[in-house]
Coordinates of C-alpha atoms in Angstrom, one line a residue:
M177 CA -13.5 14.1 21.7
N178 CA -11.0 16.5 20.4
S179 CA -11.4 20.3 20.9
T180 CA -13.3 21.8 18.1
R181 CA -10.7 24.4 17.3
F182 CA -8.1 21.7 16.8
K183 CA -10.1 19.3 14.6
G184 CA -9.0 21.0 11.4
L185 CA -5.3 20.5 12.3
A186 CA -6.0 17.0 13.6
L187 CA -7.5 16.0 10.3
F188 CA -4.7 17.7 8.4
I189 CA -1.9 15.7 10.1
L190 CA -3.8 12.4 9.9
A191 CA -4.6 13.0 6.2
I192 CA -1.0 14.1 5.4
S193 CA 0.4 11.1 7.2
Q194 CA -1.8 8.8 5.1
L195 CA -0.9 10.7 1.9
V196 CA 2.9 10.3 2.7
L197 CA 2.5 6.6 3.3
A198 CA 0.8 6.0 0.0
L199 CA 3.0 8.4 -1.9
D200 CA 6.2 6.8 -0.6
Y201 CA 5.2 3.4 -2.0
T202 CA 5.2 4.8 -5.6
I203 CA 7.6 7.8 -5.4
I204 CA 10.5 5.3 -5.5
F205 CA 9.6 3.8 -8.8
V206 CA 10.6 6.8 -11.0
A207 CA 13.8 7.1 -8.9
M208 CA 14.8 3.5 -9.2
P209 CA 16.7 3.6 -12.5
S210 CA 18.8 6.5 -11.1
L211 CA 19.5 5.0 -7.7
G212 CA 20.0 1.6 -9.2
N213 CA 22.8 2.9 -11.5
E214 CA 24.4 5.0 -8.8
L215 CA 24.5 2.3 -6.2
G216 CA 25.2 -0.6 -8.6
F217 CA 22.0 -2.6 -8.0
S218 CA 21.4 -5.7 -10.1
A219 CA 17.8 -6.0 -11.5
N220 CA 16.8 -8.7 -9.0
H221 CA 18.2 -6.9 -6.0
L222 CA 16.6 -3.6 -7.2
Q223 CA 13.2 -5.2 -6.6
W224 CA 14.1 -5.3 -2.9
V225 CA 14.0 -1.5 -2.8
V226 CA 10.2 -2.0 -3.2
S227 CA 9.8 -5.4 -1.5
A228 CA 11.7 -4.4 1.7
Y229 CA 9.2 -1.6 2.3
S230 CA 6.1 -3.8 1.5
L231 CA 7.2 -6.7 3.5
A232 CA 8.2 -4.7 6.6
F233 CA 5.0 -2.8 6.3
G234 CA 2.8 -5.9 5.8
G235 CA 4.7 -8.1 8.3
F236 CA 4.5 -5.7 11.3
L237 CA 1.0 -4.2 10.6
L238 CA -0.8 -6.6 12.9
I239 CA 1.5 -6.0 15.9
G240 CA 1.3 -2.3 15.0
G241 CA -2.5 -2.4 15.4
R242 CA -2.3 -4.2 18.8
L243 CA 0.4 -1.8 20.1
S244 CA -1.7 1.1 19.0
D245 CA -4.7 -0.2 21.0
L246 CA -2.7 -1.0 24.2
M247 CA -0.1 1.7 24.4
G248 CA -2.1 4.6 23.0
R249 CA -2.9 5.6 19.5
R250 CA -1.4 9.0 19.7
R251 CA 1.8 7.7 21.3
M252 CA 2.2 5.1 18.6
F253 CA 1.4 7.6 15.9
M254 CA 4.2 9.8 17.1
V255 CA 6.7 6.9 17.4
A256 CA 5.7 5.6 14.0
I257 CA 6.0 8.9 12.1
G258 CA 9.4 9.4 13.9
L259 CA 10.6 6.0 12.7
F260 CA 9.4 6.8 9.2
G261 CA 11.3 10.1 9.3
V262 CA 14.5 8.4 10.4
G263 CA 14.2 5.8 7.7
S264 CA 13.7 8.5 5.1
L265 CA 16.7 10.4 6.4
L266 CA 18.9 7.2 6.2
G267 CA 17.6 6.5 2.7
G268 CA 18.5 10.0 1.5
L269 CA 22.0 9.6 2.9
A270 CA 22.5 6.0 1.7
E271 CA 25.7 5.3 0.0
S272 CA 25.4 1.5 -0.3
Q273 CA 22.7 -1.0 -1.4
L274 CA 22.4 -2.5 2.1
M275 CA 21.9 0.9 3.8
L276 CA 19.2 1.8 1.3
I277 CA 17.3 -1.5 1.7
V278 CA 17.6 -1.2 5.5
A279 CA 16.2 2.4 5.2
R280 CA 13.3 1.2 3.2
A281 CA 12.5 -1.5 5.7
L282 CA 12.6 1.1 8.5
Q283 CA 10.2 3.2 6.5
G284 CA 8.0 0.1 6.2
L285 CA 8.1 -0.5 10.0
G286 CA 7.2 3.1 10.6
G287 CA 4.3 2.7 8.2
A288 CA 3.1 -0.5 9.9
L289 CA 2.8 1.3 13.2
L290 CA 1.4 4.4 11.7
S291 CA -1.4 3.1 9.5
P292 CA -3.6 1.5 12.2
A293 CA -3.0 4.3 14.6
T294 CA -4.3 6.9 12.1
L295 CA -7.6 5.2 11.5
S296 CA -8.1 4.6 15.3
L297 CA -7.3 8.3 15.9
I298 CA -10.0 9.3 13.5
M299 CA -12.5 7.2 15.5
S300 CA -11.5 8.9 18.8
N301 CA -11.0 12.5 17.6
F302 CA -14.1 12.9 15.5
E303 CA -17.8 12.5 16.6
E304 CA -19.7 9.5 15.1
G305 CA -21.8 10.5 12.2
P306 CA -21.2 13.1 9.4
E307 CA -18.1 14.5 11.1
R308 CA -16.3 11.2 11.4
N309 CA -17.5 10.1 7.9
R310 CA -16.0 13.2 6.3
A311 CA -12.7 12.6 8.2
M312 CA -12.5 9.0 7.2
G313 CA -13.4 9.8 3.6
I314 CA -10.6 12.4 3.4
W315 CA -8.1 9.9 5.1
A316 CA -8.9 7.1 2.6
A317 CA -9.0 9.4 -0.4
M318 CA -5.5 10.7 0.4
G319 CA -4.3 7.1 0.2
G320 CA -5.7 6.6 -3.3
V321 CA -4.5 9.9 -4.6
G322 CA -1.1 9.5 -3.0
M323 CA -0.2 6.4 -5.0
S324 CA -0.5 8.3 -8.3
L325 CA 0.8 11.6 -7.0
G326 CA 4.0 9.9 -5.9
L327 CA 5.0 9.2 -9.5
L328 CA 4.7 12.8 -10.5
L329 CA 6.6 14.1 -7.5
G330 CA 9.2 11.4 -7.8
G331 CA 9.9 12.5 -11.4
V332 CA 10.3 16.1 -10.5
L333 CA 12.5 15.5 -7.5
T334 CA 14.7 12.9 -9.2
S335 CA 15.3 15.1 -12.3
Y336 CA 15.9 18.4 -10.6
I337 CA 17.5 17.5 -7.3
G338 CA 18.3 13.8 -7.3
W339 CA 16.9 10.4 -6.2
E340 CA 17.9 11.2 -2.6
A341 CA 15.2 13.9 -2.5
T342 CA 12.5 11.3 -2.8
F343 CA 13.5 10.2 0.7
L344 CA 14.5 13.5 2.2
V345 CA 11.2 15.2 1.3
N346 CA 9.6 13.2 4.1
V347 CA 11.9 14.4 6.9
P348 CA 10.4 17.9 7.4
I349 CA 6.9 16.5 7.1
A350 CA 7.5 13.9 9.8
L351 CA 9.1 16.5 12.0
L352 CA 6.1 18.9 11.6
V353 CA 3.6 16.1 12.4
V354 CA 5.6 15.0 15.5
I355 CA 5.5 18.6 16.8
L356 CA 1.8 19.1 16.2
A357 CA 0.5 15.7 17.3
P358 CA 0.6 16.2 21.1
F359 CA -1.4 19.5 20.8
V360 CA -4.1 18.6 18.3
L361 CA -4.7 14.8 18.8
K362 CA -6.6 13.3 21.7
E363 CA -5.0 10.2 23.2
S364 CA -7.0 7.0 23.2
K365 CA -6.3 3.4 24.1
V366 CA -8.1 0.2 25.1
S367 CA -8.4 -0.4 28.9
T368 CA -6.8 -3.7 29.7
T369 CA -4.7 -5.3 32.4
T370 CA -2.5 -7.2 30.0
K371 CA 0.5 -5.9 28.1
H372 CA 1.3 -9.0 26.0
Y373 CA 2.2 -8.4 22.4
D374 CA 2.6 -11.9 21.0
A375 CA 6.2 -11.7 20.0
A376 CA 6.2 -15.3 18.8
G377 CA 3.3 -14.7 16.4
T378 CA 4.9 -11.5 15.1
I379 CA 8.2 -13.1 14.4
S380 CA 6.7 -16.2 12.8
V381 CA 4.4 -14.4 10.4
T382 CA 7.0 -11.7 9.4
A383 CA 9.7 -14.3 8.8
G384 CA 7.3 -16.6 6.9
L385 CA 6.1 -13.9 4.6
L386 CA 9.6 -12.6 4.0
L387 CA 10.9 -16.0 3.0
V388 CA 8.0 -16.9 0.7
V389 CA 8.3 -13.6 -1.2
Y390 CA 12.1 -14.0 -1.4
Y391 CA 11.4 -17.3 -3.0
L392 CA 9.0 -15.8 -5.5
I393 CA 11.5 -13.2 -6.5
Q394 CA 14.6 -15.4 -6.8
A395 CA 13.0 -18.6 -8.1
P396 CA 12.5 -17.4 -11.7
V397 CA 16.2 -16.7 -11.9
E398 CA 17.7 -19.6 -9.9
G399 CA 15.0 -22.2 -10.5
W400 CA 11.8 -23.1 -8.8
V401 CA 13.1 -26.3 -7.2
S402 CA 16.8 -25.4 -6.9
A403 CA 18.7 -26.0 -3.7
S404 CA 19.1 -22.3 -3.1
T405 CA 15.4 -21.4 -3.4
F406 CA 13.0 -24.3 -2.6
P407 CA 14.2 -24.8 1.0
V408 CA 13.5 -21.1 1.6
A409 CA 9.9 -21.5 0.4
L410 CA 9.5 -24.6 2.6
I411 CA 10.7 -22.8 5.7
G412 CA 8.5 -19.9 4.9
V413 CA 5.4 -22.0 4.7
L414 CA 6.3 -23.8 7.9
M415 CA 6.7 -20.4 9.7
L416 CA 3.2 -19.4 8.5
L417 CA 1.7 -22.6 9.7
A418 CA 3.5 -22.1 13.0
F419 CA 1.9 -18.6 13.2
V420 CA -1.6 -20.2 12.9
L421 CA -0.8 -22.7 15.7
I422 CA 0.6 -19.9 17.9
E423 CA -2.4 -17.7 17.5
K424 CA -4.8 -20.5 18.4
R425 CA -3.0 -21.2 21.7
T426 CA -1.8 -17.9 23.0
K427 CA -4.0 -16.0 25.5
E428 CA -3.5 -12.7 23.8
P429 CA -3.1 -13.5 20.1
L430 CA -1.8 -11.0 17.6
I431 CA -5.1 -11.5 15.8
S432 CA -8.3 -13.3 17.0
F433 CA -9.5 -15.6 14.2
R434 CA -13.0 -14.8 15.4
M435 CA -12.7 -11.6 13.4
F436 CA -12.6 -13.5 10.2
R437 CA -16.2 -14.5 10.8
N438 CA -17.0 -10.9 9.7
R439 CA -17.4 -11.5 6.0
N440 CA -17.0 -7.8 5.2
L441 CA -13.6 -7.7 6.9
T442 CA -12.4 -10.9 5.3
G443 CA -13.6 -9.7 1.9
A444 CA -12.0 -6.3 2.3
A445 CA -8.7 -7.9 3.2
L446 CA -8.9 -10.1 0.0
I447 CA -9.9 -7.1 -2.1
A448 CA -6.9 -5.2 -0.7
F449 CA -4.6 -8.0 -1.7
L450 CA -6.0 -8.2 -5.2
F451 CA -6.1 -4.4 -5.5
S452 CA -2.4 -4.1 -4.7
A453 CA -1.5 -7.1 -6.8
S454 CA -3.1 -5.5 -9.8
F455 CA -3.4 -1.7 -9.5
G456 CA -0.1 -1.6 -7.5
S457 CA 1.8 -3.2 -10.4
L458 CA 0.8 -0.4 -12.7
Y459 CA 3.4 2.0 -11.3
Y460 CA 6.4 -0.3 -11.8
F461 CA 5.6 -1.4 -15.3
M462 CA 4.4 2.0 -16.5
T463 CA 7.7 3.4 -15.3
L464 CA 9.5 0.7 -17.3
Y465 CA 7.5 1.6 -20.3
T466 CA 8.0 5.4 -20.2
Q467 CA 11.7 5.2 -19.3
G468 CA 12.8 1.9 -20.8
V469 CA 10.7 1.8 -24.0
L470 CA 9.9 5.5 -24.8
E471 CA 13.2 6.6 -23.2
F472 CA 11.6 9.4 -21.2
S473 CA 13.6 11.3 -18.6
A474 CA 12.5 10.9 -15.0
V475 CA 10.6 14.2 -15.0
Q476 CA 8.9 13.4 -18.3
S477 CA 8.0 10.0 -16.9
G478 CA 6.6 11.6 -13.7
F479 CA 4.4 14.1 -15.7
S480 CA 3.0 11.3 -17.8
F481 CA 1.2 10.1 -14.7
L482 CA -0.5 13.5 -14.1
P483 CA -3.8 12.3 -15.8
L484 CA -3.8 9.3 -13.5
T485 CA -3.4 11.6 -10.4
L486 CA -6.2 13.9 -11.6
S487 CA -8.6 11.1 -12.4
A488 CA -8.0 9.7 -8.9
F489 CA -9.3 12.9 -7.5
V490 CA -12.4 12.6 -9.8
G491 CA -12.9 9.0 -8.7
A492 CA -12.8 10.1 -5.0
K493 CA -15.7 12.5 -5.6
L494 CA -17.9 9.8 -7.2
I495 CA -17.8 7.5 -4.1
N496 CA -20.8 8.9 -2.3
G497 CA -23.1 8.6 -5.3
M498 CA -21.8 5.1 -6.0
L499 CA -22.4 3.9 -2.4
S500 CA -26.0 5.2 -2.4
K501 CA -26.8 3.4 -5.7
V502 CA -24.9 0.1 -5.6
D503 CA -23.5 -0.3 -2.0
V504 CA -19.9 -1.2 -1.2
A505 CA -19.8 -4.4 -3.2
G506 CA -21.1 -2.7 -6.3
T507 CA -18.7 0.2 -5.9
I508 CA -15.7 -2.0 -5.4
A509 CA -16.7 -4.2 -8.4
T510 CA -17.2 -1.1 -10.5
G511 CA -13.7 0.1 -9.6
M512 CA -12.2 -3.3 -10.3
G513 CA -14.1 -3.4 -13.7
L514 CA -12.7 0.0 -14.6
G515 CA -9.3 -1.2 -13.7
M516 CA -9.7 -4.2 -16.0
I517 CA -10.8 -2.0 -18.9
G518 CA -7.9 0.3 -18.3
F519 CA -5.3 -2.4 -18.2
L520 CA -6.6 -4.0 -21.4
M521 CA -6.4 -0.6 -23.0
L522 CA -2.7 -0.3 -22.0
T523 CA -1.9 -3.7 -23.6
G524 CA -2.2 -1.7 -26.9
L525 CA 0.8 0.5 -26.0
S526 CA 3.4 0.6 -28.8
E527 CA 7.2 0.8 -28.6
T528 CA 6.9 3.8 -30.9
G529 CA 4.1 5.4 -28.9
S530 CA 3.9 8.7 -27.0
A531 CA 2.6 10.1 -23.7
W532 CA -0.8 10.7 -25.4
G533 CA -1.3 7.0 -25.8
I534 CA -1.0 6.4 -22.1
I535 CA -3.7 8.9 -21.1
P536 CA -7.0 6.9 -21.9
G537 CA -6.0 3.7 -20.0
T538 CA -4.5 5.5 -17.0
V539 CA -7.5 7.8 -16.6
V540 CA -9.8 4.9 -16.5
I541 CA -7.6 3.1 -14.0
G542 CA -7.2 6.2 -11.8
I543 CA -11.0 6.5 -11.4
G544 CA -11.3 2.8 -10.6
Q545 CA -8.3 3.0 -8.2
A546 CA -10.0 5.7 -6.1
L547 CA -13.3 3.7 -5.9
V548 CA -11.7 0.5 -4.7
F549 CA -9.1 2.0 -2.3
T550 CA -11.5 4.2 -0.3
T551 CA -14.4 1.7 -0.3
M552 CA -12.4 -1.3 0.8
F553 CA -11.7 0.5 4.1
I554 CA -15.3 1.5 4.5
A555 CA -16.4 -2.1 3.9
G556 CA -13.8 -3.5 6.4
S557 CA -14.8 -1.2 9.2
A558 CA -18.5 -2.3 9.1
G559 CA -19.6 -4.2 12.1
I560 CA -16.2 -3.9 13.9
E561 CA -16.1 -2.9 17.5
P562 CA -14.3 0.4 18.3
K563 CA -11.6 -1.5 20.3
E564 CA -10.8 -3.6 17.3
Q565 CA -10.8 -0.9 14.6
G566 CA -7.0 -0.7 14.7
V567 CA -6.5 -4.4 14.2
A568 CA -9.2 -4.5 11.4
S569 CA -7.5 -1.6 9.6
A570 CA -4.2 -3.5 10.0
L571 CA -5.7 -6.6 8.4
I572 CA -6.8 -4.7 5.4
S573 CA -3.5 -2.9 5.1
T574 CA -1.6 -6.2 5.5
G575 CA -3.5 -7.6 2.6
Q576 CA -2.6 -4.5 0.6
Q577 CA 1.1 -4.6 1.3
I578 CA 1.6 -8.3 0.9
G579 CA -0.5 -8.3 -2.2
G580 CA 1.8 -5.7 -3.8
A581 CA 5.0 -7.7 -3.0
I582 CA 3.6 -11.1 -4.0
G583 CA 1.8 -9.7 -7.0
L584 CA 4.9 -8.2 -8.4
A585 CA 6.9 -11.3 -7.8
V586 CA 4.3 -13.6 -9.5
I587 CA 4.1 -11.3 -12.5
M588 CA 7.8 -11.3 -12.9
A589 CA 7.8 -15.1 -12.6
I590 CA 5.2 -15.5 -15.3
I591 CA 7.0 -13.0 -17.6
S592 CA 10.2 -14.9 -17.2
A593 CA 8.5 -18.2 -18.0
S594 CA 6.6 -16.8 -21.0
L595 CA 9.7 -15.2 -22.5
G596 CA 11.9 -18.3 -21.9
T597 CA 14.8 -16.1 -20.8
G598 CA 16.5 -15.1 -17.6
A599 CA 17.2 -11.6 -19.0
T600 CA 16.1 -8.8 -16.6
L601 CA 13.5 -6.3 -17.8
E602 CA 15.8 -3.3 -17.3
H603 CA 18.2 -4.8 -19.8
M604 CA 15.8 -6.0 -22.5
L605 CA 15.5 -4.5 -25.9
P606 CA 12.5 -2.1 -26.2
T607 CA 10.5 -4.6 -28.3
D608 CA 11.0 -7.4 -25.8
L609 CA 10.4 -5.1 -22.9
N610 CA 7.1 -3.8 -24.4
H611 CA 5.9 -7.4 -24.9
A612 CA 6.7 -8.2 -21.3
I613 CA 4.8 -5.1 -20.1
H614 CA 1.8 -6.2 -22.1
T615 CA 2.0 -9.6 -20.4
A616 CA 2.0 -7.8 -17.0
F617 CA -1.1 -5.8 -17.9
F618 CA -3.0 -8.9 -19.0
I619 CA -2.2 -10.5 -15.7
A620 CA -3.3 -7.4 -13.8
A621 CA -6.6 -7.3 -15.8
A622 CA -7.2 -11.0 -14.9
T623 CA -6.6 -10.1 -11.2
T624 CA -9.1 -7.3 -11.3
L625 CA -11.7 -9.7 -12.7
L626 CA -11.1 -12.0 -9.7
G627 CA -11.6 -8.9 -7.6
I628 CA -15.1 -8.4 -9.0
V629 CA -16.0 -11.9 -8.1
V630 CA -14.7 -11.6 -4.6
A631 CA -16.6 -8.3 -4.1
F632 CA -19.9 -9.8 -4.9
L633 CA -19.3 -13.1 -3.1
A634 CA -17.7 -11.8 0.1
L635 CA -19.2 -8.4 0.7
K636 CA -22.8 -8.7 1.9
Q637 CA -23.8 -5.2 3.2
A638 CA -26.9 -3.2 2.8
K639 CA -26.9 0.1 1.1
P640 CA -25.7 2.8 3.5
S641 CA -28.2 5.5 4.5
A642 CA -27.5 9.1 3.8
D643 CA -26.0 9.6 7.3
N644 CA -23.6 6.8 6.7
Q645 CA -22.2 7.9 3.4
V646 CA -18.6 8.8 3.5
K647 CA -17.9 12.4 2.4
V648 CA -14.7 13.0 0.5
A649 CA -12.8 16.2 0.2
H650 CA -14.2 18.9 -2.1

């Protein structure tokens, strides 16, 4: 285990790394109108600023978990945060659409290697019991808080410095973490004589997911069965089927399908998918509402999310009490239920509204978000052997990242079909845009309802004892 005098610093860099990963997913939303105008993005291509990150993150998470286990968690942690920092630097210096999208993909790749390594490092650097539970709680809570904090920080940086600052702010953080990691983190890895990383499985699943989501993004504009979109979807599905066949035959699969027999892990991955498809869409559409309908500046838009950020902190502090009373299934279902209520409240937003009208719905959603995000990782780690914790974490995070990309694409497709127009959201009149945003929130509410059902059907875990409760930051 780690030296006692370094455990505080170890927890600090692991928590700050998780915070940056979550923050970076949402910090870009407030900056998107500015960078879109400056770099000449069309509305459909602008989505790839979000999707490139999500798909690279989700597509490489599984291999990231395996590399972490075999090559060493601390080593992969340092490589990953370095890649993330380089991607952030390239993003801040980007002068073309292609360079920015490549930078976002590189950030996503860094995140894919970083996320499973951080959870595994918590397992190896902190003693089992209250010490590890507290560390894991802080790690998970930073993810839930970071998603809402990113919008506030994004607004401030974009308004007073420029959209480039939303990328460049990560560079000194990454550098600091790389410098501290060798001194404060204990190395750990799985003892094995094999060094096989299942390149075929990695390529097939990443390519398949990329093609399928590309289809979901482009099909509403070009047609669901057009010659330019349908073949892409078909190839993507075939690639995913090939991945399943590869995994069943390879000696060292990217993921052992035996792990899916753990209902908590499978349920947590499904919850993560639904969580990101619903809660994750909030940031994109609320940014459209504040900037496109209410015509807020970037900094005004960012500060309108402050109640959401604060309520996420409140939600994180409620987790222990919820776990002791209603276990993980009940806690996740409660969080999803709060999300549903909050989204339905937001369907009442008016094109002549104000920032005050946003507060009730986002506060409710913020509490629900914290409950679901933290608890889905707790649920997914139950009954998993230490040597498989990295892969288990990667599975949950994969569901989260792919859920965000596919969820946004599906919502956009439904909006286009319901409006009967190919007009992009960014170029709609405020009245039409407000109606489209309402549609998005109704879809998100329906998705959270599905999450409640999955929580009770898939998660079958007894109430944790007092020793097993996860302690969050005070």
